[in-house]
PDB file of C-alpha atoms in Angstrom:
ATOM      1  CA  MET A   1      -3.783 -98.639 -46.969  1.00 50.00           C
ATOM      2  CA  GLY A   2      -1.417-101.229 -48.509  1.00 69.00           C
ATOM      3  CA  ILE A   3      -2.810-101.017 -52.167  1.00 70.00           C
ATOM      4  CA  SER A   4      -2.505 -97.243 -52.089  1.00 66.00           C
ATOM      5  CA  GLU A   5       1.101 -97.613 -51.329  1.00 70.00           C
ATOM      6  CA  LEU A   6       2.263 -99.650 -54.134  1.00 74.00           C
ATOM      7  CA  CYS A   7      -0.120 -98.213 -57.183  1.00 77.00           C
ATOM      8  CA  ASP A   8      -2.103 -95.058 -57.874  1.00 76.00           C
ATOM      9  CA  ALA A   9      -5.161 -96.891 -56.661  1.00 79.00           C
ATOM     10  CA  THR A  10      -7.413 -94.903 -54.292  1.00 81.00           C
ATOM     11  CA  THR A  11      -8.799 -96.780 -51.112  1.00 85.00           C
ATOM     12  CA  ILE A  12     -12.159 -96.344 -49.431  1.00 88.00           C
ATOM     13  CA  ILE A  13     -12.223 -97.359 -45.870  1.00 90.00           C
ATOM     14  CA  VAL A  14     -15.604 -97.513 -44.230  1.00 91.00           C
ATOM     15  CA  SER A  15     -15.788 -97.971 -40.305  1.00 91.00           C
ATOM     16  CA  GLU A  16     -18.316-100.756 -39.093  1.00 93.00           C
ATOM     17  CA  GLU A  17     -18.284 -99.409 -36.217  1.00 95.00           C
ATOM     18  CA  THR A  18     -18.832 -95.606 -36.425  1.00 91.00           C
ATOM     19  CA  GLY A  19     -19.834 -95.092 -40.235  1.00 88.00           C
ATOM     20  CA  ASP A  20     -16.676 -93.063 -40.835  1.00 90.00           C
ATOM     21  CA  VAL A  21     -15.426 -92.944 -44.248  1.00 91.00           C
ATOM     22  CA  LYS A  22     -11.779 -92.533 -45.361  1.00 90.00           C
ATOM     23  CA  PHE A  23      -9.752 -92.169 -48.783  1.00 84.00           C
ATOM     24  CA  VAL A  24      -6.184 -93.359 -48.949  1.00 85.00           C
ATOM     25  CA  LYS A  25      -4.403 -92.166 -51.659  1.00 81.00           C
ATOM     26  CA  ASN A  26      -0.451 -92.571 -51.849  1.00 80.00           C
ATOM     27  CA  GLY A  27      -0.698 -93.771 -48.482  1.00 82.00           C
ATOM     28  CA  THR A  28      -2.056 -90.443 -47.121  1.00 85.00           C
ATOM     29  CA  PHE A  29      -5.777 -90.986 -45.284  1.00 88.00           C
ATOM     30  CA  TYR A  30      -8.355 -87.982 -45.774  1.00 88.00           C
ATOM     31  CA  ASN A  31     -11.346 -88.065 -43.528  1.00 90.00           C
ATOM     32  CA  ILE A  32     -14.601 -87.469 -45.669  1.00 88.00           C
ATOM     33  CA  ARG A  33     -18.133 -86.793 -44.612  1.00 86.00           C
ATOM     34  CA  LEU A  34     -20.638 -89.082 -46.009  1.00 82.00           C
ATOM     35  CA  GLU A  35     -22.555 -86.130 -47.225  1.00 85.00           C
ATOM     36  CA  GLN A  36     -19.870 -85.061 -49.482  1.00 88.00           C
ATOM     37  CA  PHE A  37     -18.800 -88.541 -50.239  1.00 84.00           C
ATOM     38  CA  GLN A  38     -19.300 -88.501 -54.257  1.00 88.00           C
ATOM     39  CA  GLU A  39     -18.069 -84.943 -54.929  1.00 89.00           C
ATOM     40  CA  GLN A  40     -15.015 -85.818 -52.829  1.00 83.00           C
ATOM     41  CA  LEU A  41     -14.719 -89.124 -54.667  1.00 81.00           C
ATOM     42  CA  VAL A  42     -14.618 -87.156 -57.998  1.00 86.00           C
ATOM     43  CA  LYS A  43     -12.274 -84.879 -56.652  1.00 83.00           C
ATOM     44  CA  TYR A  44      -9.820 -87.130 -55.674  1.00 75.00           C
ATOM     45  CA  LEU A  45      -9.599 -89.480 -58.498  1.00 76.00           C
ATOM     46  CA  LYS A  46      -9.265 -86.477 -60.792  1.00 82.00           C
ATOM     47  CA  ASP A  47      -5.965 -85.363 -58.914  1.00 72.00           C
TER      48      ASP A  47
END
């Protein structure tokens, strides 16, 4: 999360235990379903 607070990077976090995927952009967490990963990644990167 730290890097997304310091610059305009989007961070992708994948839980080793559950497989849950999250995006972190500007310090804000976004939960994402794996089935929609590519679609949501493109959306968040364009914003």
